[in-house]
mmCIF file of C-alpha atoms in Angstrom:
data_model
loop_
_atom_site.group_PDB
_atom_site.id
_atom_site.type_symbol
_atom_site.label_atom_id
_atom_site.label_comp_id
_atom_site.label_asym_id
_atom_site.label_seq_id
_atom_site.Cartn_x
_atom_site.Cartn_y
_atom_site.Cartn_z
ATOM 1 C CA MET H 1 110.282 109.713 96.352
ATOM 2 C CA ILE H 2 110.470 113.153 97.969
ATOM 3 C CA ALA H 3 113.513 114.173 95.903
ATOM 4 C CA ARG H 4 111.756 112.857 92.663
ATOM 5 C CA LEU H 5 108.454 114.810 93.360
ATOM 6 C CA GLU H 6 110.401 118.026 94.089
ATOM 7 C CA ARG H 7 112.167 117.499 90.629
ATOM 8 C CA ILE H 8 108.888 116.908 88.879
ATOM 9 C CA LEU H 9 107.066 119.926 90.572
ATOM 10 C CA LEU H 10 110.069 122.100 89.723
ATOM 11 C CA LYS H 11 109.955 121.159 86.020
ATOM 12 C CA LEU H 12 106.172 121.735 86.042
ATOM 13 C CA ALA H 13 106.487 125.096 87.618
ATOM 14 C CA GLN H 14 109.238 126.158 85.208
ATOM 15 C CA GLN H 15 107.049 125.291 82.292
ATOM 16 C CA HIS H 16 103.621 126.608 83.540
ATOM 17 C CA ALA H 17 104.202 129.148 86.399
ATOM 18 C CA PRO H 18 107.814 130.115 86.612
ATOM 19 C CA HIS H 19 107.182 132.703 89.111
ATOM 20 C CA LEU H 20 106.429 130.000 91.567
ATOM 21 C CA VAL H 21 110.069 129.045 91.521
ATOM 22 C CA THR H 22 111.996 131.158 93.989
ATOM 23 C CA PRO H 23 115.836 131.088 94.421
ATOM 24 C CA ASN H 24 115.509 128.917 97.654
ATOM 25 C CA TRP H 25 112.950 126.692 96.224
ATOM 26 C CA ALA H 26 114.867 123.531 96.890
ATOM 27 C CA GLY H 27 116.308 122.661 100.327
ATOM 28 C CA SER H 28 113.082 123.421 102.409
ATOM 29 C CA VAL H 29 113.343 122.684 106.120
ATOM 30 C CA ASP H 30 110.077 120.534 105.711
ATOM 31 C CA PRO H 31 110.362 119.344 101.859
ATOM 32 C CA THR H 32 107.127 117.241 102.235
ATOM 33 C CA ARG H 33 104.920 120.227 103.260
ATOM 34 C CA HIS H 34 106.838 122.247 100.389
ATOM 35 C CA ILE H 35 105.720 119.661 97.925
ATOM 36 C CA GLN H 36 102.162 119.781 99.151
ATOM 37 C CA GLU H 37 102.068 123.403 98.995
ATOM 38 C CA MET H 38 103.757 123.675 95.525
ATOM 39 C CA ALA H 39 101.294 121.049 93.983
ATOM 40 C CA ARG H 40 98.471 123.064 95.442
ATOM 41 C CA LYS H 41 99.626 126.107 93.925
ATOM 42 C CA LEU H 42 100.085 124.311 90.478
ATOM 43 C CA ALA H 43 96.402 123.280 90.528
ATOM 44 C CA ALA H 44 95.630 126.939 90.068
ATOM 45 C CA TYR H 45 97.637 126.777 86.849
ATOM 46 C CA ASN H 46 95.538 123.711 85.653
ATOM 47 C CA MET H 47 98.087 121.026 86.661
ATOM 48 C CA LEU H 48 96.880 118.186 88.977
ATOM 49 C CA VAL H 49 99.615 115.777 90.278
ATOM 50 C CA LEU H 50 98.554 112.321 91.086
ATOM 51 C CA VAL H 51 100.554 109.519 92.711
ATOM 52 C CA GLY H 52 99.592 106.059 92.705
ATOM 53 C CA ASP H 53 100.812 103.000 94.898
ATOM 54 C CA ILE H 54 100.968 99.927 92.745
ATOM 55 C CA ALA H 55 103.444 97.999 94.946
ATOM 56 C CA GLY H 56 100.945 95.240 95.807
ATOM 57 C CA LEU H 57 100.094 94.337 92.103
ATOM 58 C CA ALA H 58 101.712 91.858 89.715
ATOM 59 C CA GLU H 59 103.821 93.319 86.973
ATOM 60 C CA SER H 60 101.277 92.125 84.401
ATOM 61 C CA GLU H 61 98.451 94.101 86.167
ATOM 62 C CA LYS H 62 100.157 97.508 86.630
ATOM 63 C CA ASP H 63 99.712 99.142 83.366
ATOM 64 C CA ASP H 64 96.104 98.365 83.015
ATOM 65 C CA ALA H 65 95.499 99.339 86.632
ATOM 66 C CA VAL H 66 97.030 102.681 86.048
ATOM 67 C CA ARG H 67 95.138 103.208 83.034
ATOM 68 C CA ASP H 68 91.721 102.313 84.597
ATOM 69 C CA TRP H 69 92.583 104.569 87.494
ATOM 70 C CA ILE H 70 93.294 107.659 85.392
ATOM 71 C CA LYS H 71 90.202 106.872 83.050
ATOM 72 C CA GLU H 72 87.990 107.231 86.247
ATOM 73 C CA VAL H 73 89.842 110.327 87.363
ATOM 74 C CA GLY H 74 89.178 111.725 83.719
ATOM 75 C CA LYS H 75 85.516 110.731 83.992
ATOM 76 C CA PHE H 76 85.148 112.809 87.247
ATOM 77 C CA TYR H 77 86.717 115.854 85.686
ATOM 78 C CA ASN H 78 84.723 115.589 82.680
ATOM 79 C CA LEU H 79 81.433 115.206 84.451
ATOM 80 C CA LEU H 80 81.984 118.539 86.264
ATOM 81 C CA ALA H 81 83.694 120.426 83.501
ATOM 82 C CA HIS H 82 81.291 119.554 80.774
ATOM 83 C CA GLY H 83 78.356 120.173 83.284
ATOM 84 C CA LEU H 84 79.602 123.416 84.615
ATOM 85 C CA PHE H 85 82.244 124.839 82.186
ATOM 86 C CA PRO H 86 81.469 123.284 78.785
ATOM 87 C CA SER H 87 83.500 125.890 76.914
ATOM 88 C CA ILE H 88 86.711 125.220 78.864
ATOM 89 C CA SER H 89 86.619 121.435 79.472
ATOM 90 C CA LYS H 90 89.651 120.092 77.645
ATOM 91 C CA ILE H 91 91.798 117.544 79.526
ATOM 92 C CA SER H 92 94.930 115.512 78.800
ATOM 93 C CA ALA H 93 96.925 113.078 81.022
ATOM 94 C CA TYR H 94 100.601 111.905 80.911
ATOM 95 C CA TYR H 95 103.270 110.255 83.010
ATOM 96 C CA ALA H 96 105.566 112.626 84.663
ATOM 97 C CA ASP H 97 108.595 110.409 84.090
ATOM 98 C CA ASP H 98 109.495 106.715 83.669
ATOM 99 C CA ASN H 99 110.114 105.985 87.236
ATOM 100 C CA MET H 100 107.854 104.169 89.920
ATOM 101 C CA PRO H 101 105.479 104.520 91.665
ATOM 102 C CA PRO H 102 103.657 106.375 88.874
ATOM 103 C CA VAL H 103 103.280 110.009 88.948
ATOM 104 C CA VAL H 104 100.564 111.183 86.555
ATOM 105 C CA ILE H 105 99.907 114.911 85.568
ATOM 106 C CA ILE H 106 96.371 115.861 84.494
ATOM 107 C CA ASN H 107 96.178 119.163 82.633
ATOM 108 C CA GLY H 108 92.647 120.391 82.873
ATOM 109 C CA GLN H 109 91.439 123.489 81.156
ATOM 110 C CA ALA H 110 88.612 124.026 83.645
ATOM 111 C CA THR H 111 90.887 125.477 86.553
ATOM 112 C CA PRO H 112 87.918 125.454 89.312
ATOM 113 C CA VAL H 113 87.550 121.714 88.767
ATOM 114 C CA VAL H 114 91.240 120.991 88.850
ATOM 115 C CA THR H 115 91.587 123.029 92.168
ATOM 116 C CA ILE H 116 88.652 121.281 93.699
ATOM 117 C CA MET H 117 90.176 117.905 92.853
ATOM 118 C CA ALA H 118 93.527 118.997 94.474
ATOM 119 C CA GLY H 119 92.063 120.630 97.617
ATOM 120 C CA PHE H 120 89.212 118.165 98.349
ATOM 121 C CA VAL H 121 88.708 115.112 96.352
ATOM 122 C CA ASN H 122 92.394 113.686 96.162
ATOM 123 C CA PRO H 123 92.909 114.036 99.854
ATOM 124 C CA TYR H 124 89.557 112.415 100.611
ATOM 125 C CA LEU H 125 90.394 109.463 98.368
ATOM 126 C CA ALA H 126 93.746 108.994 99.989
ATOM 127 C CA VAL H 127 92.383 109.113 103.592
ATOM 128 C CA ARG H 128 89.188 107.094 102.854
ATOM 129 C CA GLN H 129 90.315 104.369 100.388
ATOM 130 C CA PRO H 130 91.959 102.225 103.081
ATOM 131 C CA GLN H 131 88.832 101.982 105.042
ATOM 132 C CA ARG H 132 86.940 100.509 101.980
ATOM 133 C CA LEU H 133 83.447 100.431 103.436
ATOM 134 C CA ILE H 134 82.200 104.162 102.493
ATOM 135 C CA SER H 135 78.536 104.866 102.370
ATOM 136 C CA ASP H 136 76.886 106.291 99.394
ATOM 137 C CA LEU H 137 75.300 108.997 101.459
ATOM 138 C CA GLU H 138 78.924 110.041 102.544
ATOM 139 C CA LEU H 139 79.903 110.274 98.906
ATOM 140 C CA ARG H 140 76.849 112.426 98.198
ATOM 141 C CA GLY H 141 77.872 114.568 101.141
ATOM 142 C CA LEU H 142 81.271 115.075 99.506
ATOM 143 C CA MET H 143 79.624 115.993 96.146
ATOM 144 C CA ASN H 144 77.562 118.498 97.969
ATOM 145 C CA ILE H 145 80.744 120.081 99.258
ATOM 146 C CA VAL H 146 82.286 119.979 95.784
ATOM 147 C CA LEU H 147 79.337 121.519 93.980
ATOM 148 C CA ASP H 148 79.094 124.180 96.825
ATOM 149 C CA GLU H 149 82.784 125.101 96.333
ATOM 150 C CA LEU H 150 82.053 125.326 92.485
ATOM 151 C CA GLU H 151 78.921 127.595 93.207
ATOM 152 C CA ALA H 152 76.552 125.102 91.510
ATOM 153 C CA GLU H 153 73.768 125.663 94.070
ATOM 154 C CA ASP H 154 71.678 127.819 91.472
ATOM 155 C CA LEU H 155 71.461 124.796 89.078
ATOM 156 C CA PRO H 156 68.123 123.266 88.340
ATOM 157 C CA ARG H 157 67.455 120.459 90.901
ATOM 158 C CA ALA H 158 67.576 117.747 88.208
ATOM 159 C CA ALA H 159 70.839 119.047 86.834
ATOM 160 C CA TYR H 160 72.406 119.317 90.336
ATOM 161 C CA ASN H 161 71.251 115.767 91.241
ATOM 162 C CA GLN H 162 72.652 114.461 88.037
ATOM 163 C CA LEU H 163 76.058 115.979 89.041
ATOM 164 C CA GLN H 164 75.818 114.785 92.576
ATOM 165 C CA GLU H 165 74.728 111.215 91.742
ATOM 166 C CA GLY H 166 77.188 110.826 88.870
ATOM 167 C CA GLY H 167 80.097 112.139 90.932
ATOM 168 C CA ALA H 168 79.466 109.905 93.862
ATOM 169 C CA MET H 169 79.385 106.891 91.637
ATOM 170 C CA ILE H 170 82.749 107.801 90.063
ATOM 171 C CA LEU H 171 84.189 108.350 93.543
ATOM 172 C CA LYS H 172 83.008 104.982 94.588
ATOM 173 C CA LYS H 173 84.833 103.442 91.629
ATOM 174 C CA LEU H 174 87.939 105.366 92.576
ATOM 175 C CA LEU H 175 87.849 104.167 96.163
ATOM 176 C CA GLU H 176 87.683 100.504 94.783
ATOM 177 C CA SER H 177 90.587 101.074 92.398
ATOM 178 C CA ARG H 178 93.571 98.648 92.532
ATOM 179 C CA VAL H 179 95.818 101.755 92.537
ATOM 180 C CA ARG H 180 96.058 103.209 96.068
ATOM 181 C CA HIS H 181 95.803 106.995 96.094
ATOM 182 C CA VAL H 182 98.532 108.895 97.705
ATOM 183 C CA SER H 183 97.694 112.582 97.729
ATOM 184 C CA VAL H 184 100.271 115.253 97.021
ATOM 185 C CA THR H 185 97.981 117.822 98.356
ATOM 186 C CA THR H 186 96.321 118.249 101.696
ATOM 187 C CA PHE H 187 92.729 119.479 102.399
ATOM 188 C CA ASP H 188 91.824 123.139 101.668
ATOM 189 C CA ARG H 189 89.876 122.883 104.807
ATOM 190 C CA PRO H 190 88.740 120.090 107.141
ATOM 191 C CA ILE H 191 85.568 118.330 105.610
ATOM 192 C CA LEU H 192 85.427 114.950 106.963
ATOM 193 C CA SER H 193 83.740 115.881 110.105
ATOM 194 C CA ASP H 194 81.120 117.902 108.119
ATOM 195 C CA ILE H 195 80.356 114.916 105.899
ATOM 196 C CA GLN H 196 80.133 112.518 108.786
ATOM 197 C CA ASN H 197 77.752 114.657 110.745
ATOM 198 C CA VAL H 198 75.024 114.246 107.897
ATOM 199 C CA PRO H 199 72.229 112.495 109.520
ATOM 200 C CA GLY H 200 72.102 108.753 108.547
ATOM 201 C CA ILE H 201 75.942 108.447 108.362
ATOM 202 C CA THR H 202 77.750 106.256 110.653
ATOM 203 C CA LYS H 203 81.308 107.236 111.401
ATOM 204 C CA PRO H 204 83.955 104.568 110.798
ATOM 205 C CA PRO H 205 85.185 103.126 114.008
ATOM 206 C CA PRO H 206 88.337 104.823 115.394
ATOM 207 C CA THR H 207 91.672 103.027 114.794
ATOM 208 C CA PRO H 208 94.132 102.853 117.664
ATOM 209 C CA GLY H 209 97.043 105.109 116.958
ATOM 210 C CA LYS H 210 95.421 106.633 113.872
ATOM 211 C CA LEU H 211 97.024 109.590 112.453
ATOM 212 C CA PRO H 212 95.025 112.772 111.949
ATOM 213 C CA GLU H 213 93.972 113.225 108.293
ATOM 214 C CA GLN H 214 96.614 115.819 107.292
ATOM 215 C CA GLU H 215 99.609 113.988 109.007
ATOM 216 C CA LYS H 216 98.472 110.788 107.320
ATOM 217 C CA LEU H 217 98.656 112.402 103.916
ATOM 218 C CA LYS H 218 102.243 113.648 104.841
ATOM 219 C CA TYR H 219 103.092 110.151 106.202
ATOM 220 C CA ASP H 220 101.939 108.404 103.071
ATOM 221 C CA LEU H 221 104.162 110.612 100.789
ATOM 222 C CA GLN H 222 107.020 110.139 102.972
ATOM 223 C CA ARG H 223 106.858 106.309 103.112
ATOM 224 C CA LEU H 224 106.876 105.851 99.347
ATOM 225 C CA PRO H 225 110.174 104.376 98.245
ATOM 226 C CA GLU H 226 112.818 106.019 96.163
ATOM 227 C CA ASP H 227 113.013 104.373 92.718
ATOM 228 C CA LYS H 228 116.542 103.328 92.141
ATOM 229 C CA SER H 229 116.319 103.659 88.464
ATOM 230 C CA PRO H 230 118.112 106.414 86.748
ATOM 231 C CA GLN H 231 116.338 109.808 86.390
ATOM 232 C CA THR H 232 114.277 110.399 83.341
ATOM 233 C CA PRO H 233 116.026 113.154 81.279
ATOM 234 C CA THR H 234 114.312 116.306 81.379
ATOM 235 C CA GLU H 235 113.471 116.435 77.653
ATOM 236 C CA GLU H 236 111.718 113.011 78.089
ATOM 237 C CA MET H 237 109.508 114.049 80.932
ATOM 238 C CA PHE H 238 105.667 114.685 80.556
ATOM 239 C CA LYS H 239 105.745 113.032 77.137
ATOM 240 C CA VAL H 240 103.948 109.704 77.490
ATOM 241 C CA GLU H 241 100.101 110.317 77.133
ATOM 242 C CA LEU H 242 97.471 108.238 78.941
ATOM 243 C CA PRO H 243 93.932 107.712 77.704
ATOM 244 C CA ILE H 244 91.131 109.799 79.658
ATOM 245 C CA GLY H 245 87.885 108.367 80.601
ATOM 246 C CA LYS H 246 84.959 110.155 79.103
ATOM 247 C CA THR H 247 81.355 110.674 80.207
ATOM 248 C CA ARG H 248 78.412 111.261 78.027
ATOM 249 C CA PRO H 249 78.136 115.036 77.712
ATOM 250 C CA LEU H 250 75.220 116.518 79.687
ATOM 251 C CA PRO H 251 72.686 118.723 77.894
ATOM 252 C CA PRO H 252 73.389 122.579 78.362
ATOM 253 C CA ILE H 253 72.373 123.501 81.995
ATOM 254 C CA PRO H 254 69.838 126.305 81.837
ATOM 255 C CA ARG H 255 70.663 129.137 84.543
ATOM 256 C CA PRO H 256 67.746 130.819 86.129
ATOM 257 C CA PRO H 257 66.857 134.172 84.824
ATOM 258 C CA ASP H 258 68.437 137.400 86.263
ATOM 259 C CA LYS H 259 66.003 138.734 88.708
ATOM 260 C CA GLY H 260 67.262 142.299 87.877
ATOM 261 C CA ARG H 261 65.992 142.113 84.379
#
């Protein structure tokens, strides 16, 4: 899986950010960390790389499960992009190649939303999904961090609450997805302790031998099996589109008047 991801990221970078491809790009001493760093850099160029583990599903379920998963990802993006960046909110999704497990590329025009999903949301989902029982309060705490990173603190209270509650609801559905999230990126900064220290949140019980969050993300990537099928030819990569979930557009959010005027 590591070799396949390296190839996918290389092709993406060549298309969208060729300056990221250095002569010694391949053959890193730590290829998993190299992949995580490149995927995070590509988010700044509007490319969000998603990996889903569907090994436990019946063949007849897999296509629908992936579509449902990506629709919810699209709803989360659309909620924030339409609410905060309505003039640059376009989004599309497509399979990176024909192999398994599925790798999906989200191309979102609202760069701040793409980067927040890469640096906070996707790693959170990958770490938390196996624990199953996540409180609504914790999800609202994550949305507080997301909205703070997106500098949404000056929104009217009603608009802020709408984004916070709507985002938390979508995150809950993503945690309940049949597709297991495997994050290609790590946390931009540690956030789980911040969320869990909010009054009213009960920390999950410690698991014996539990890996630290960043190491777990790395381990999850490394344990995914390589697909034995032939590589998808380069000219056929990034071609098969997936439907994106839509949220009802929010009314324009009024900004407070400039105090200097």
